[in-house]
């Protein structure tokens, strides 16, 4: 959720020296942020942190490191940060600070739900014990267990001390590298996050490979190649000795090489004497390389020309690709630095189609922006983000041999029956991916929970009836699409600017609405299309667009946990309103709670007067999302107003999501 708070000034938040390494890129085509823009964005971010630390649930024990910088065409800036607590890296402490074009603080998108407060940073569990626990939790054949790193896990409450252990090996016959968090006090496994992203649900043998070195200073040579899927296409290469290699200097030295059916990281240069590559047959080792090289180029160009991102990493560096990876591997992977493409059954069906290239490379973009988890709703959004851009790269390339569509992996025939992996317009056609969101979807594999994000995007781009396919709407009204290009820019804006590592589907709705407001205006056609598309996937919200009322509106969107049999208070400081509050003061309340019959909700005026809004009604229903009307005409408007929420029974918890006052 985007936080929009006006907090009192607090002590300066220190920005680590590595903030200078953050990359700047634009959120609109043709706008490339220069050093001055980037420096301005970082300066604004530092000022916002100094004045609004409570907006990011910050404490004096923390430091913040800028990881990414975005400068909008409007001049608005967005700086993404990681945090440390008492010198320890914080897992799940990421946030984005937003500033208006004029430089004023516009809010923050924050992953954690409460300030970190640890009694001690001394572990009770030894690092060796944590390493053994992590290896046991891997669930496959362990090849390497990394050195445990002491961190703070901010995924729940006030945080907890944990050991972070990276375990690598083979799981379900696929490469796997899992970051395991082990509680440093109890020794319990807190989470397991897969770091290798795959095209399909893993089920075949492969392993991770090291990063590739790329040539520097070479000049591109225009070559030609015939791929398995893409036909005869141009390929940019580099002269090497008496021949050429598949290294593309025009796109950051992105390199395609031969893994020789090994899973050890072997990557041998493919060379050609006449710069004419492949013959379209899978038996020719160059043919798959042509497809991978061409797919990498088209994905790079799509990000650069359409989405305004300077390559996958945001710094102009190309993404390496290894083809012929492993033996009979029926999958493709992003391992954190590069793509790995298997050759399929009997090494005769390489997985190097256009949408596959776009999919895997987008995992790299997601990793360097929102860094979405690979489990829960966030895992589904991670996979959906790759499917969305993979599809758009296919349309962008306009290749007559592999035309654009909303079937994922339709040309690679991974099942041997001609069917694609996933259907964006009706996800459940695969038998496993849901069309409509429920809270239980977080328990699915990300390749299946991605159905919600894919369905949303199809509806947003094409609509439920007018596009190439009819698409179900989960009982909601029909949806009118806004077109692929608008939908893609809007989605990328949300991913790069408003998603954080644990964004779930309800928060993705909020983030994409904010992106729509940024790009096309709040409550316009595009904004309302986002609302309709999410509602048609079962992700509903309280963001209806109405004619803006007169007067002033004040809101507090900071999440505040409601614990069993406890009372919590959220505050709004009202200023600049003349005279008393209105006789029909509108009080907007959005509380997430699993049993609202246990709650008492009161509005407290600045003089302490109490106005009851909700008094243990609603039975066992979930959540309060309502605007109450209060006769507050006897109250002076300016001052601190409070929302008081009391949980009167044990067994259910929740949070104040946001509340607001309309004067």
XYZ file of C-alpha atoms in Angstrom:
663
model
C 0.000 0.000 0.000
C 1.166 3.517 -0.667
C 1.622 5.469 2.550
C 0.580 9.115 2.442
C 1.486 10.623 5.771
C 2.447 14.066 6.976
C 4.759 13.243 9.849
C 6.590 15.517 12.235
C 10.275 16.172 11.577
C 12.665 13.569 12.981
C 16.367 12.870 13.059
C 18.262 12.484 9.806
C 18.232 9.020 8.239
C 21.721 8.156 7.018
C 22.093 7.021 3.427
C 24.869 4.470 2.972
C 27.738 5.166 0.606
C 26.559 2.463 -1.769
C 23.533 4.609 -2.576
C 25.640 6.046 -5.349
C 25.455 2.686 -7.102
C 21.702 2.962 -7.656
C 20.653 3.160 -11.301
C 18.364 5.832 -12.683
C 15.873 5.098 -15.393
C 12.684 6.593 -16.696
C 9.164 5.271 -16.481
C 8.149 6.620 -19.886
C 9.584 6.067 -23.369
C 12.179 8.554 -24.533
C 12.909 9.952 -21.066
C 16.342 8.873 -19.871
C 17.292 10.276 -16.480
C 20.760 11.818 -16.460
C 23.090 12.260 -13.500
C 21.454 15.541 -12.486
C 18.034 13.874 -12.369
C 19.434 10.977 -10.416
C 21.264 13.221 -7.996
C 18.102 15.264 -7.489
C 16.087 12.114 -6.836
C 18.580 10.870 -4.243
C 18.671 14.263 -2.547
C 14.873 14.383 -2.386
C 14.787 10.861 -1.010
C 17.257 11.767 1.740
C 15.255 14.859 2.678
C 12.044 12.828 2.821
C 13.650 10.224 5.064
C 14.895 12.926 7.395
C 11.448 14.469 7.767
C 9.193 11.415 7.490
C 10.970 8.449 9.036
C 7.748 7.187 10.593
C 6.297 6.830 7.093
C 8.759 4.002 6.429
C 8.487 2.503 9.945
C 12.032 3.662 10.553
C 14.077 3.868 13.751
C 17.272 5.597 14.817
C 19.077 2.221 14.693
C 18.765 2.008 10.919
C 20.602 3.057 7.782
C 19.228 3.088 4.252
C 20.868 2.150 0.963
C 19.393 3.357 -2.336
C 18.998 0.469 -4.766
C 17.094 1.982 -7.689
C 16.086 5.439 -8.881
C 13.221 6.354 -11.209
C 12.545 9.813 -12.597
C 9.128 10.200 -14.225
C 8.517 12.288 -17.314
C 6.647 14.680 -15.008
C 9.723 15.137 -12.811
C 8.334 13.075 -9.934
C 11.031 10.896 -8.351
C 10.988 7.477 -6.737
C 13.917 6.006 -4.818
C 13.909 2.344 -3.771
C 15.843 1.508 -0.598
C 17.086 -1.467 1.371
C 17.685 -1.009 5.083
C 20.026 -2.175 7.820
C 19.293 -2.380 11.549
C 22.217 -2.050 13.966
C 24.464 -2.943 11.040
C 22.510 -6.072 10.036
C 20.805 -6.398 6.657
C 17.022 -6.390 6.983
C 15.194 -9.047 4.972
C 11.819 -7.624 4.013
C 12.662 -4.054 4.976
C 12.581 -2.574 1.462
C 10.601 0.568 0.653
C 10.188 3.246 -2.013
C 10.110 6.972 -1.266
C 8.019 9.083 -3.647
C 8.394 12.823 -4.256
C 6.271 15.143 -6.382
C 7.672 16.988 -9.423
C 8.128 19.991 -7.158
C 10.155 17.940 -4.674
C 7.676 17.580 -1.809
C 7.141 14.239 -0.096
C 4.321 12.234 -1.741
C 4.423 9.111 0.436
C 6.208 5.790 0.639
C 5.521 2.202 -0.342
C 6.697 0.037 2.543
C 7.046 -3.753 2.781
C 7.155 -4.152 6.569
C 4.161 -3.456 8.806
C 5.811 -2.159 11.990
C 9.063 -0.549 13.216
C 11.846 -3.012 14.070
C 12.624 -3.403 17.754
C 14.941 -6.202 18.906
C 15.946 -6.851 22.486
C 19.297 -8.188 21.293
C 21.256 -8.875 18.120
C 23.169 -11.763 19.709
C 22.041 -15.138 18.288
C 21.144 -18.067 20.542
C 21.494 -20.530 17.668
C 25.000 -21.161 16.328
C 25.703 -20.446 12.667
C 26.750 -24.067 12.052
C 23.420 -25.267 13.453
C 21.568 -22.840 11.204
C 23.512 -24.076 8.163
C 22.615 -27.689 8.942
C 18.951 -26.756 9.440
C 18.875 -24.888 6.128
C 20.477 -27.791 4.247
C 17.898 -30.173 5.716
C 15.097 -27.811 4.675
C 16.349 -27.707 1.076
C 14.401 -30.796 0.098
C 16.734 -31.978 -2.662
C 20.351 -32.879 -3.391
C 22.553 -30.223 -1.789
C 25.654 -29.180 -3.708
C 26.673 -26.161 -1.676
C 25.639 -24.486 1.569
C 26.702 -20.860 1.830
C 28.064 -19.201 4.947
C 25.176 -18.121 7.236
C 24.623 -14.374 7.471
C 23.023 -12.836 10.542
C 20.091 -10.653 9.463
C 16.844 -9.167 10.715
C 13.654 -10.716 9.375
C 11.055 -7.925 9.090
C 8.277 -10.066 7.630
C 6.183 -9.988 10.795
C 5.645 -7.694 13.771
C 8.640 -5.886 15.233
C 11.121 -8.180 13.494
C 13.229 -11.098 14.623
C 16.869 -12.080 14.471
C 17.590 -14.739 11.858
C 20.307 -16.555 9.984
C 20.112 -16.285 6.198
C 21.591 -19.333 4.477
C 21.749 -19.874 0.716
C 21.591 -23.541 -0.249
C 22.255 -24.651 -3.840
C 21.743 -27.955 -5.583
C 19.197 -29.981 -7.501
C 15.558 -30.252 -6.510
C 12.905 -32.132 -8.502
C 15.559 -32.637 -11.191
C 15.922 -28.862 -11.631
C 18.519 -26.322 -10.514
C 17.640 -24.738 -7.198
C 19.176 -22.035 -5.047
C 17.087 -21.283 -1.983
C 17.549 -18.514 0.584
C 16.517 -20.116 3.869
C 15.807 -17.968 6.935
C 16.389 -19.727 10.249
C 15.238 -18.103 13.489
C 18.429 -17.222 15.388
C 16.630 -17.642 18.726
C 14.506 -20.772 18.282
C 16.183 -22.480 15.342
C 12.911 -22.773 13.405
C 12.796 -22.340 9.632
C 11.027 -19.035 8.959
C 10.928 -19.005 5.154
C 12.381 -20.509 1.983
C 12.692 -18.298 -1.089
C 13.697 -19.861 -4.425
C 16.253 -17.656 -6.180
C 16.289 -19.473 -9.540
C 13.226 -18.499 -11.593
C 11.851 -21.007 -14.089
C 9.532 -20.951 -17.082
C 7.542 -23.979 -15.933
C 6.982 -25.927 -12.718
C 10.368 -27.621 -12.125
C 10.610 -31.322 -12.786
C 13.812 -31.949 -14.720
C 17.568 -32.018 -14.078
C 19.751 -28.918 -14.326
C 21.910 -26.684 -12.162
C 22.943 -23.114 -11.790
C 25.845 -21.606 -13.724
C 28.264 -18.740 -13.085
C 28.041 -15.370 -14.790
C 29.636 -14.890 -18.175
C 32.353 -12.433 -19.053
C 31.437 -10.089 -21.886
C 33.640 -8.435 -24.477
C 34.273 -4.717 -24.210
C 34.878 -2.150 -26.887
C 33.949 -4.316 -29.887
C 31.867 -3.151 -32.858
C 28.644 -4.879 -33.896
C 28.632 -6.773 -37.172
C 25.277 -7.391 -38.844
C 24.807 -11.103 -39.330
C 21.911 -13.339 -40.240
C 20.586 -16.533 -38.690
C 17.786 -19.051 -39.028
C 16.312 -20.167 -35.743
C 14.127 -23.102 -34.779
C 11.134 -20.859 -34.053
C 11.802 -17.407 -35.506
C 12.878 -18.184 -39.058
C 15.570 -16.070 -40.702
C 16.330 -13.029 -38.564
C 19.118 -10.434 -38.143
C 21.689 -11.064 -35.400
C 24.306 -8.594 -34.176
C 27.669 -10.255 -33.651
C 31.323 -9.456 -32.923
C 34.331 -10.199 -35.103
C 36.699 -12.696 -33.459
C 39.827 -13.886 -35.261
C 38.803 -15.094 -38.709
C 35.122 -15.457 -37.768
C 32.360 -14.150 -35.539
C 30.832 -14.836 -32.120
C 27.293 -14.244 -30.864
C 28.212 -11.233 -28.755
C 26.039 -8.137 -29.233
C 27.962 -4.888 -28.527
C 24.938 -2.711 -29.323
C 23.044 -4.216 -26.397
C 25.585 -4.218 -23.633
C 27.634 -7.187 -24.895
C 24.841 -9.667 -24.379
C 26.389 -13.012 -25.245
C 24.937 -16.344 -26.375
C 27.051 -19.474 -26.019
C 26.875 -23.285 -25.905
C 26.436 -25.154 -22.615
C 27.301 -28.458 -24.354
C 24.574 -30.398 -22.518
C 26.357 -29.880 -19.189
C 24.951 -28.382 -15.996
C 28.340 -27.286 -14.658
C 28.364 -23.764 -16.095
C 30.274 -24.714 -19.237
C 29.767 -22.024 -21.857
C 31.717 -22.313 -25.084
C 31.655 -19.569 -27.707
C 29.719 -20.433 -30.834
C 31.754 -19.244 -33.814
C 30.925 -18.890 -37.496
C 33.112 -18.026 -40.447
C 30.583 -16.268 -42.699
C 28.271 -14.743 -40.053
C 25.303 -16.733 -41.337
C 24.064 -18.856 -38.450
C 21.884 -21.937 -38.151
C 19.552 -23.661 -40.582
C 16.297 -23.792 -38.622
C 16.822 -27.378 -37.485
C 17.247 -28.304 -33.835
C 20.048 -30.697 -34.807
C 22.154 -27.682 -35.798
C 23.562 -26.286 -32.541
C 23.541 -22.767 -33.962
C 19.778 -22.717 -34.608
C 18.725 -22.574 -30.963
C 21.418 -19.979 -30.327
C 19.962 -17.788 -33.093
C 16.553 -17.838 -31.379
C 18.033 -17.059 -27.944
C 20.232 -14.245 -29.299
C 17.360 -12.743 -31.273
C 15.007 -13.043 -28.266
C 17.528 -11.311 -26.017
C 17.885 -8.468 -28.537
C 14.132 -8.007 -28.931
C 13.587 -8.022 -25.167
C 16.382 -5.488 -24.636
C 14.913 -3.281 -27.374
C 11.394 -3.551 -25.988
C 12.481 -2.420 -22.531
C 14.584 0.371 -23.960
C 12.264 1.731 -26.658
C 8.857 1.125 -25.083
C 9.309 1.024 -21.319
C 12.234 3.449 -21.067
C 14.509 1.059 -19.179
C 18.188 0.961 -20.134
C 18.490 -2.784 -20.531
C 17.561 -5.557 -18.155
C 19.787 -4.347 -15.323
C 18.957 -0.666 -15.844
C 22.587 0.177 -16.634
C 22.887 -0.823 -20.293
C 24.465 -4.211 -19.614
C 23.223 -7.090 -21.741
C 21.999 -10.400 -20.363
C 24.051 -13.521 -21.183
C 22.319 -16.651 -22.500
C 23.445 -20.292 -22.365
C 21.764 -22.633 -24.830
C 22.003 -26.451 -24.835
C 22.108 -26.351 -21.051
C 22.044 -29.695 -19.251
C 20.854 -32.994 -20.646
C 17.230 -33.218 -21.908
C 16.159 -30.290 -19.722
C 12.485 -29.356 -20.203
C 12.756 -25.869 -18.767
C 14.393 -22.465 -19.008
C 15.803 -20.496 -16.083
C 16.947 -17.134 -14.780
C 19.684 -17.760 -12.216
C 20.324 -14.197 -11.072
C 22.756 -13.196 -13.809
C 21.760 -14.968 -17.029
C 19.359 -17.219 -18.929
C 19.774 -20.964 -19.183
C 17.876 -22.797 -21.924
C 17.290 -26.531 -21.888
C 16.871 -28.584 -25.050
C 13.740 -30.479 -24.012
C 13.015 -34.165 -24.436
C 15.851 -36.087 -26.080
C 17.589 -32.721 -26.591
C 15.474 -32.085 -29.697
C 13.016 -29.390 -28.480
C 15.004 -26.333 -27.304
C 13.036 -23.876 -25.152
C 14.201 -20.716 -26.912
C 10.951 -19.158 -28.179
C 10.465 -15.379 -28.123
C 8.053 -15.275 -25.191
C 10.360 -17.583 -23.224
C 13.285 -15.184 -23.695
C 11.162 -12.223 -22.655
C 9.840 -14.178 -19.688
C 13.218 -15.221 -18.296
C 14.878 -11.848 -18.816
C 11.997 -10.118 -17.057
C 12.758 -12.189 -13.980
C 16.005 -10.218 -13.995
C 14.143 -6.914 -14.171
C 11.812 -7.956 -11.349
C 14.804 -9.030 -9.263
C 16.392 -5.590 -9.624
C 13.234 -3.575 -9.039
C 10.520 -4.930 -6.730
C 12.516 -8.133 -6.032
C 9.240 -9.985 -5.535
C 9.387 -13.111 -3.403
C 8.937 -16.469 -5.100
C 6.191 -17.713 -2.835
C 2.716 -16.546 -1.824
C 0.866 -13.969 -3.898
C 4.186 -12.232 -4.565
C 5.465 -15.378 -6.270
C 2.427 -15.390 -8.540
C 2.993 -11.728 -9.387
C 6.656 -12.525 -10.071
C 5.692 -15.162 -12.646
C 2.851 -13.056 -14.063
C 5.199 -10.101 -14.591
C 7.419 -12.333 -16.737
C 4.473 -13.734 -18.692
C 3.177 -10.207 -19.334
C 6.437 -8.870 -20.737
C 7.175 -12.120 -22.581
C 3.846 -11.698 -24.347
C 4.509 -8.041 -25.122
C 7.965 -8.854 -26.553
C 6.268 -11.348 -28.863
C 3.872 -8.641 -30.095
C 6.683 -6.070 -30.317
C 8.893 -8.310 -32.455
C 6.071 -8.831 -34.993
C 7.839 -11.967 -36.204
C 5.710 -13.773 -38.818
C 6.946 -17.171 -37.618
C 5.901 -16.551 -33.997
C 3.139 -13.975 -33.904
C 1.937 -12.305 -30.724
C -0.673 -14.068 -28.598
C -1.702 -14.636 -24.988
C -0.628 -18.291 -24.865
C 2.592 -18.756 -22.897
C 5.100 -21.170 -24.412
C 2.746 -22.141 -27.225
C 5.510 -22.879 -29.749
C 7.869 -24.952 -27.571
C 5.374 -27.833 -27.202
C 6.728 -28.742 -23.777
C 3.903 -31.232 -23.143
C 4.196 -32.895 -26.524
C 0.523 -32.311 -27.307
C 0.703 -28.887 -28.931
C -0.754 -27.115 -25.897
C 0.828 -24.039 -24.270
C 1.997 -23.810 -20.685
C -0.463 -21.099 -19.640
C -3.462 -19.204 -20.983
C -3.570 -15.572 -19.887
C -7.164 -14.989 -20.995
C -8.554 -17.991 -19.084
C -5.874 -19.387 -16.756
C -7.852 -22.422 -15.590
C -7.670 -23.927 -19.081
C -4.400 -25.502 -17.876
C -6.303 -27.277 -15.104
C -4.294 -25.735 -12.265
C -4.148 -21.928 -12.544
C -7.149 -20.119 -10.999
C -9.208 -17.533 -12.864
C -10.401 -15.830 -9.666
C -8.457 -14.766 -6.584
C -9.019 -16.118 -3.073
C -6.794 -15.938 -0.003
C -5.846 -19.608 -0.478
C -4.118 -18.937 -3.792
C -0.976 -17.930 -1.900
C -0.363 -21.646 -1.248
C -0.055 -22.536 -4.945
C 3.150 -22.841 -6.938
C 3.952 -19.399 -8.459
C 3.440 -20.788 -11.972
C -0.207 -21.416 -11.056
C -0.941 -18.447 -8.769
C 0.340 -16.302 -11.649
C -3.041 -16.935 -13.256
C -4.575 -14.017 -11.369
C -1.992 -11.512 -12.610
C -2.135 -12.896 -16.132
C -5.947 -12.763 -16.176
C -5.904 -9.181 -14.884
C -3.489 -8.095 -17.593
C -5.444 -9.703 -20.405
C -8.664 -8.039 -19.221
C -6.920 -4.669 -18.847
C -5.358 -4.852 -22.311
C -8.077 -6.552 -24.323
C -11.266 -6.585 -22.259
C -13.497 -9.538 -21.536
C -15.233 -9.823 -24.914
C -13.708 -7.609 -27.610
C -10.168 -9.066 -27.735
C -8.876 -12.216 -29.427
C -10.544 -14.376 -26.739
C -13.558 -14.158 -24.486
C -12.423 -13.998 -20.883
C -14.385 -14.835 -17.708
C -15.049 -12.080 -15.180
C -15.609 -13.957 -11.890
C -19.178 -12.694 -11.668
C -18.206 -9.048 -12.190
C -19.453 -6.852 -15.066
C -17.843 -6.981 -18.488
C -14.475 -5.224 -18.864
C -13.418 -2.875 -21.656
C -9.670 -2.982 -22.347
C -7.347 -0.021 -22.819
C -5.000 -1.647 -25.341
C -1.751 -3.569 -24.951
C 0.634 -0.620 -25.029
C -1.115 1.370 -22.324
C -1.594 -1.729 -20.196
C 2.092 -2.667 -20.483
C 3.371 0.794 -19.546
C 0.959 0.936 -16.639
C 1.926 -2.507 -15.347
C 5.661 -1.841 -15.640
C 5.179 1.443 -13.808
C 3.542 -0.418 -10.915
C 6.216 -3.142 -10.872
C 9.183 -0.790 -10.946
C 7.779 1.990 -8.757
C 5.139 0.679 -6.350
C 5.645 -3.067 -5.867
C 7.844 -4.240 -2.993
C 9.109 -7.739 -2.201
C 5.917 -8.973 -0.529
C 3.256 -7.244 -2.647
C 0.140 -9.418 -2.740
C -2.765 -9.213 -5.151
C -4.854 -6.690 -3.160
C -1.804 -4.442 -2.869
C -1.080 -4.957 -6.561
C -4.515 -3.489 -7.196
C -3.535 -0.416 -5.169
C -0.157 -0.178 -6.922
C -1.560 -0.436 -10.446
C -4.224 2.146 -9.635
C -1.509 4.509 -8.461
C 0.402 3.811 -11.678
C -2.744 4.540 -13.686
C -3.223 7.811 -11.808
C 0.411 8.779 -12.438
C 0.321 8.022 -16.149
C -3.229 8.785 -17.204
C -4.945 10.611 -14.336
C -7.017 9.450 -11.398
C -10.525 8.252 -12.163
C -10.032 8.475 -15.910
C -10.771 5.709 -18.400
C -7.545 3.842 -17.699
C -7.925 4.103 -13.920
C -11.462 2.725 -14.055
C -10.330 -0.053 -16.393
C -7.771 -1.142 -13.781
C -10.525 -1.246 -11.174
C -12.785 -3.280 -13.448
C -10.060 -5.714 -14.497
C -9.028 -6.493 -10.921
C -12.633 -6.863 -9.805
C -13.140 -9.309 -12.685
C -10.397 -11.497 -11.198
C -11.947 -11.393 -7.730
C -9.536 -8.760 -6.351
C -11.937 -6.078 -5.154
C -11.250 -2.823 -3.336
C -12.719 0.343 -1.859
C -11.259 2.692 -4.449
C -14.448 3.702 -6.284
C -14.206 6.888 -8.296
C -16.808 9.520 -7.505
C -17.024 13.260 -8.063
C -14.456 14.708 -5.658
C -16.211 16.451 -2.771
C -15.489 20.033 -1.920
C -13.386 20.851 1.108
C -10.186 19.145 2.288
C -9.411 15.463 2.686
C -6.893 14.034 5.162
C -5.801 10.378 5.233
C -3.535 8.069 7.237
C -2.610 4.944 5.296
C -0.051 3.561 7.732
C -0.834 -0.054 8.621
C -1.345 -0.519 12.356
C -1.671 -4.048 13.719
C -4.760 -4.871 15.813
C -3.810 -7.541 18.342
C -6.069 -9.747 20.453
C -7.878 -7.882 23.229
C -5.808 -4.728 22.660
C -6.602 -1.125 21.770
C -4.715 0.780 19.080
C -4.913 4.390 17.924
C -4.135 5.985 14.571
C -3.836 9.777 14.244
C -4.493 12.417 11.617
C -3.346 15.998 12.083
C -5.805 18.413 10.472
C -4.637 21.906 9.571
C -5.753 24.702 7.300
C -9.507 24.189 7.775
C -11.484 27.254 8.795
C -13.873 27.035 11.752
C -15.617 23.926 12.988
C -15.949 20.498 11.434
C -19.040 19.920 9.265
C -22.347 18.514 10.478
C -21.768 15.649 8.042
C -18.099 14.842 8.608
C -17.266 11.862 6.383
C -15.042 9.294 8.117
C -13.627 6.695 5.740
C -12.553 3.486 7.524
C -10.774 0.492 5.991
C -9.954 -2.197 8.565
C -8.784 -5.692 7.690
C -9.954 -8.066 10.450
C -11.281 -11.619 10.430
C -14.153 -11.056 12.911
C -15.534 -7.527 13.033
C -18.045 -8.545 15.710
C -15.198 -8.274 18.218
C -14.336 -4.669 17.329
C -15.306 -1.307 18.745
C -14.295 1.624 16.533
C -14.436 5.231 17.766
C -13.544 8.611 16.307
C -11.891 10.936 18.858
C -12.075 14.673 18.230
C -9.140 16.945 19.131
C -10.825 17.829 22.466
C -11.262 14.136 23.334
C -14.956 13.862 22.434
C -15.844 10.313 21.376
C -18.021 9.405 18.369
C -18.756 5.695 18.118
C -18.618 4.348 14.571
C -18.834 0.573 15.070
C -19.808 -1.343 18.194
C -19.311 -5.106 17.864
C -21.777 -5.545 15.018
C -21.462 -7.628 11.854
C -21.068 -11.014 13.519
C -18.158 -13.052 12.171
C -17.914 -11.125 8.891
C -14.487 -10.053 7.672
C -13.279 -6.465 7.308
C -14.783 -3.015 7.705
C -14.765 -0.912 4.568
C -17.194 1.925 5.053
C -17.601 5.684 5.132
C -19.412 6.896 8.260
C -21.111 10.279 8.678
C -20.640 12.106 11.975
C -22.204 15.359 13.184
C -19.023 17.042 14.382
C -20.247 20.605 13.987
C -19.435 21.378 17.634
C -15.782 20.453 17.144
C -12.966 22.736 16.039
C -11.687 21.236 12.807
C -7.958 21.849 13.214
C -6.053 19.582 15.564
C -5.271 15.895 16.018
C -8.120 13.495 15.296
C -7.801 9.851 16.294
C -9.286 6.548 15.234
C -9.433 4.171 18.200
C -9.941 0.465 17.555
C -10.478 -1.985 20.419
C -10.481 -5.761 20.021
C -12.784 -7.116 22.733
C -12.270 -10.879 22.307
C -9.451 -13.340 21.648
C -8.951 -15.396 18.534
C -8.830 -12.874 15.680
C -6.397 -10.180 14.635
C -6.054 -7.653 11.842
C -4.918 -4.135 11.057
C -6.054 -0.600 10.368
C -5.342 -0.385 6.645
C -6.256 3.270 6.211
C -8.724 5.900 7.363
C -9.554 9.414 6.279
C -11.553 12.554 7.087
C -13.399 14.665 4.527
C -14.019 18.250 5.694
